[in-house]
PDB file of C-alpha atoms in Angstrom:
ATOM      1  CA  UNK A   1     -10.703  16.382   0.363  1.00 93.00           C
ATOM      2  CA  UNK A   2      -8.181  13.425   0.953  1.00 97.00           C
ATOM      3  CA  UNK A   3      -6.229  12.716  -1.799  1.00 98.00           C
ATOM      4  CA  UNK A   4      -4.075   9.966  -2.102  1.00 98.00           C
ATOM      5  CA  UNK A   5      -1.119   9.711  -4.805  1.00 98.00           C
ATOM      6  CA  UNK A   6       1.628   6.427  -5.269  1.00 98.00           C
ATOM      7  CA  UNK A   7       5.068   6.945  -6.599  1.00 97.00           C
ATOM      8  CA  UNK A   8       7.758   4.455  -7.992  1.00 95.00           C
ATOM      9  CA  UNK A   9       9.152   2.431 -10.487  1.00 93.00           C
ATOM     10  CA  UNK A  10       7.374   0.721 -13.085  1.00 92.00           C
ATOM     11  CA  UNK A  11       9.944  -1.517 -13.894  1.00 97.00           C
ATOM     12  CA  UNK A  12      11.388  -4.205 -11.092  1.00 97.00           C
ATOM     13  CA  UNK A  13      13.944  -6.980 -11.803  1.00 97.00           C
ATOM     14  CA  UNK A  14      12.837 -10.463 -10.562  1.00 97.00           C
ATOM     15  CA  UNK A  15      14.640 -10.586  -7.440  1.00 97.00           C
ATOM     16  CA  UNK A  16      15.206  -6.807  -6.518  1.00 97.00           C
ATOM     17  CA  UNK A  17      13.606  -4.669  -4.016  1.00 98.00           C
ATOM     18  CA  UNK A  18       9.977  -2.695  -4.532  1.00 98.00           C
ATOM     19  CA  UNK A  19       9.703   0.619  -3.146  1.00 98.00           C
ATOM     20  CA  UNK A  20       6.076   2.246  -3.133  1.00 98.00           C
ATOM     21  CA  UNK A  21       5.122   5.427  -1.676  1.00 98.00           C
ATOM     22  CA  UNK A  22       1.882   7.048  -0.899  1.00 98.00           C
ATOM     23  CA  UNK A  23       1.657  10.554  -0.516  1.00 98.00           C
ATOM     24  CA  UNK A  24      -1.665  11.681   1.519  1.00 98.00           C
ATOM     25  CA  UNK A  25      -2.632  15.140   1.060  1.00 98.00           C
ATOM     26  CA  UNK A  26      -5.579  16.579   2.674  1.00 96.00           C
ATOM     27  CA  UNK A  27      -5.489  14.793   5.919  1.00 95.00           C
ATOM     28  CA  UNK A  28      -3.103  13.144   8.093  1.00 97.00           C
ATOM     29  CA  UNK A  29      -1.749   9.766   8.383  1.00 97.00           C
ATOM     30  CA  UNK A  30      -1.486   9.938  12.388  1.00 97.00           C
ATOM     31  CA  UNK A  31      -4.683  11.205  12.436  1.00 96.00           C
ATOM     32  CA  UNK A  32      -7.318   8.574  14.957  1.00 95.00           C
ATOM     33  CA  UNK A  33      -8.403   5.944  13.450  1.00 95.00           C
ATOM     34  CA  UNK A  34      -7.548   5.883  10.419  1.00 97.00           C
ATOM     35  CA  UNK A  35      -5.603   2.857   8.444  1.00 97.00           C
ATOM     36  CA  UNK A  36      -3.706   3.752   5.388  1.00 98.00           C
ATOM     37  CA  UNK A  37      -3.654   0.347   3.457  1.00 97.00           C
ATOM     38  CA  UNK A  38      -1.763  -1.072  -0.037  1.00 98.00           C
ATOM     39  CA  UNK A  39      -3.990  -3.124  -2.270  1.00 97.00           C
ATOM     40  CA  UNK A  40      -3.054  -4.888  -5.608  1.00 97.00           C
ATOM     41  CA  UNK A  41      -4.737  -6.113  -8.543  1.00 97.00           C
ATOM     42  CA  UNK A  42      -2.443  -8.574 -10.808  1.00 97.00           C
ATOM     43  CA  UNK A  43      -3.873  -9.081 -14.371  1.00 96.00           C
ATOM     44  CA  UNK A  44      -6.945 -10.344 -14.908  1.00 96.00           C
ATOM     45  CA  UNK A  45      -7.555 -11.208 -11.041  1.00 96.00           C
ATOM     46  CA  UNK A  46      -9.091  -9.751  -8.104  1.00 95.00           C
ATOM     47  CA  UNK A  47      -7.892  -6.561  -5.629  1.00 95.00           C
ATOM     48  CA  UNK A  48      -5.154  -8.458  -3.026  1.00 95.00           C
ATOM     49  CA  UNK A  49      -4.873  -6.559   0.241  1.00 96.00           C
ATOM     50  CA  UNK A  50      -1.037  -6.243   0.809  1.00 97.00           C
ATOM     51  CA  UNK A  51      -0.899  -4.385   4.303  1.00 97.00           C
ATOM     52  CA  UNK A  52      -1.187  -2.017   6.413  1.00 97.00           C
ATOM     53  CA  UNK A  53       0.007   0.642   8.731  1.00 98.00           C
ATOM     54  CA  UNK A  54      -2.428   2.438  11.532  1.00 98.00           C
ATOM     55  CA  UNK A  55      -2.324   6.307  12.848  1.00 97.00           C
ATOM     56  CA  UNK A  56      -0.549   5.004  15.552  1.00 97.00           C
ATOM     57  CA  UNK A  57       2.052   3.068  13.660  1.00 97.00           C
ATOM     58  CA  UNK A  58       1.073  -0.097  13.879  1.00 97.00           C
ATOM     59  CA  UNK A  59       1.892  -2.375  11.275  1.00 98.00           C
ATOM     60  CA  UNK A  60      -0.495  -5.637   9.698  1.00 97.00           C
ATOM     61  CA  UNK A  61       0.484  -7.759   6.866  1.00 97.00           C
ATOM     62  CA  UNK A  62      -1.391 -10.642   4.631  1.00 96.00           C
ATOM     63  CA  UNK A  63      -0.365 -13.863   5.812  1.00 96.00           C
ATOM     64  CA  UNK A  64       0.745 -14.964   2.042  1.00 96.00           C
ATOM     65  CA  UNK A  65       2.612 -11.795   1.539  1.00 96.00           C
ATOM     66  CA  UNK A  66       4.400 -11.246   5.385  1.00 96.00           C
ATOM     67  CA  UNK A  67       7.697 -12.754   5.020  1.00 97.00           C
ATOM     68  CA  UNK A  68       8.508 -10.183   2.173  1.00 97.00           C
ATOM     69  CA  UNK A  69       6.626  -7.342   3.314  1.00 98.00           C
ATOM     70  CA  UNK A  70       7.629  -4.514   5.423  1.00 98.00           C
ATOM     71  CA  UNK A  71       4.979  -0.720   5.882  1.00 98.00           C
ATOM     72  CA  UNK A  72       7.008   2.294   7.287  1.00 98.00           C
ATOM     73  CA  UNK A  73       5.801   5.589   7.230  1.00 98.00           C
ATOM     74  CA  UNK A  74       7.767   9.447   7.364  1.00 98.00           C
ATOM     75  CA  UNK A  75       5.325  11.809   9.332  1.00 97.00           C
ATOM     76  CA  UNK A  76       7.207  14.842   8.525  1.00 97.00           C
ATOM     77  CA  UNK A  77       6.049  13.853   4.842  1.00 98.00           C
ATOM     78  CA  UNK A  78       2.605  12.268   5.296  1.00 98.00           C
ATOM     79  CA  UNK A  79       3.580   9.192   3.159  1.00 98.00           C
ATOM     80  CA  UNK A  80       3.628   5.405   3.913  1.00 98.00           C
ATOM     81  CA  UNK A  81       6.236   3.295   1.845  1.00 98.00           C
ATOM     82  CA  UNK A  82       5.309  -0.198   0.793  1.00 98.00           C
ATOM     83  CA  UNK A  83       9.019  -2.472   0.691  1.00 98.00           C
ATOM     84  CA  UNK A  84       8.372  -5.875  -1.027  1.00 98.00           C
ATOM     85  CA  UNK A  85      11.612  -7.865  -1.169  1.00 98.00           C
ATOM     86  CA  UNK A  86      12.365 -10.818  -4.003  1.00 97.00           C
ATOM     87  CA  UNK A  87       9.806 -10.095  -6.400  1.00 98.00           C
ATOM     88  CA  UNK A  88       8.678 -12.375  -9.083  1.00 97.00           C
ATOM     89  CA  UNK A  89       6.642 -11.951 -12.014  1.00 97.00           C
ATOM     90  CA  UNK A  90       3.860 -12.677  -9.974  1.00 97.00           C
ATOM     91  CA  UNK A  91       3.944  -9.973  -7.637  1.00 98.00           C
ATOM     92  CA  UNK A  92       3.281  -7.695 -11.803  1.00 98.00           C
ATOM     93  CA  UNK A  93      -0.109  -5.459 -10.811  1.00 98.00           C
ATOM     94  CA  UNK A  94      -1.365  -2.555 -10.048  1.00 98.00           C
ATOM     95  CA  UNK A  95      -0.575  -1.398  -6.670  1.00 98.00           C
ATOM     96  CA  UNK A  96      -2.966   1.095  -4.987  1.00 98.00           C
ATOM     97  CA  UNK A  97      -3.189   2.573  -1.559  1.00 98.00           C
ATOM     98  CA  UNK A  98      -6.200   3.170   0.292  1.00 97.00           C
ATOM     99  CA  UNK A  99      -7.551   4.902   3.473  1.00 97.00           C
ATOM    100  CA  UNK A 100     -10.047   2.946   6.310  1.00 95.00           C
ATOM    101  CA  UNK A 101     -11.461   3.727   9.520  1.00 94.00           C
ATOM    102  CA  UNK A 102     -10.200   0.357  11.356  1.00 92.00           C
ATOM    103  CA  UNK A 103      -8.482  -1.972   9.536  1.00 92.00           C
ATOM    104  CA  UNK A 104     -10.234  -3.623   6.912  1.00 88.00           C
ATOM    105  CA  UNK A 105      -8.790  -6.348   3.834  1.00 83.00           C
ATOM    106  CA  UNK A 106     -12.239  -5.402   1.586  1.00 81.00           C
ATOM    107  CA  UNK A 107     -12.546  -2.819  -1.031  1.00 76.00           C
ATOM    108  CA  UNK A 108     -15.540  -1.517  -0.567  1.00 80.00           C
ATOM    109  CA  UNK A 109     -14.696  -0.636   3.029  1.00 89.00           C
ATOM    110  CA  UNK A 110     -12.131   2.155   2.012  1.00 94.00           C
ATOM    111  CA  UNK A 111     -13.196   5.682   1.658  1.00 93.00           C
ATOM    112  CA  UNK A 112     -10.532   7.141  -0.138  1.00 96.00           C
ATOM    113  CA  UNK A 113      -8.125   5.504  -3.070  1.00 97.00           C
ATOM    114  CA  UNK A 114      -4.849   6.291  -5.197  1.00 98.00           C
ATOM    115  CA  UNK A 115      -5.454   6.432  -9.250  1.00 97.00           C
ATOM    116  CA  UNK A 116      -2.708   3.338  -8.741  1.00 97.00           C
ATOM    117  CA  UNK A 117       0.219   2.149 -10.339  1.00 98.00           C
ATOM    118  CA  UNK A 118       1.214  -0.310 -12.428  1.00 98.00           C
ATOM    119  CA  UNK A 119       4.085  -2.445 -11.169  1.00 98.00           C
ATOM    120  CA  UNK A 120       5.602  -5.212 -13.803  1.00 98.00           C
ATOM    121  CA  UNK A 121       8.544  -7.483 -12.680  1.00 98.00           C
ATOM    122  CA  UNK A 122      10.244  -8.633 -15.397  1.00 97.00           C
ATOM    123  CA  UNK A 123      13.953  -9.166 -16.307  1.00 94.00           C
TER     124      UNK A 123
END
């Protein structure tokens, strides 16, 4: 069973640095084809995909999101770290990761999800 479990602050400064991790258990993140992806939901919207990284390494980004978005990954760890630079109140939500076969921006396409957590940028 693939379990997947995010780590980091709930707190950010407007301005500062995000630093997510997802720790995969259960499986592992270079294994083919898998795509280990970070979703978001703010506040009373919808689920945002974020980005991506592949089993090979490969990185993908939303368009909206791409100039403040970089996906690395430590495979001596299994975990993928989501770094979003300048945040504003509006990137507050709950950020989830997610697994795929192929890459995929739609929720009902991933098999396996994080409980999530809840990110709020405020000063």
């Amino acid at each position: 069973q693939v379990q997947l479990q995010e780590s980091g602050p709930g707190l950010v400064k407007p301005s500062q640095t995000l630093f997510l991790t997802c720790t995969v258990s259960g499986g592992s993140i270079t294994t083919n084809y898998y795509y280990w992806s970070w979703i978001r939901q703010p506040p009373g919207k919808g689920l945002e995909w974020v980005g991506a990284i592949a089993y090979s390494g490969s990185t993908y980004y939303s368009p909206s999101l791409k100039s403040r978005t970089s996906i690395s990954r430590d495979t001596s760890k299994n975990q993928f770290t989501l770094q979003l630079n300048s945040v504003t109140p509006g990137d507050t939500a709950v950020y989830y990761c997610a697994r795929s076969v192929g890459l995929v921006v739609t929720s009902d396409e991933y098999d396996y999800w994080g409980q999530g957590t809840q990110v709020t940028v405020s000063s």
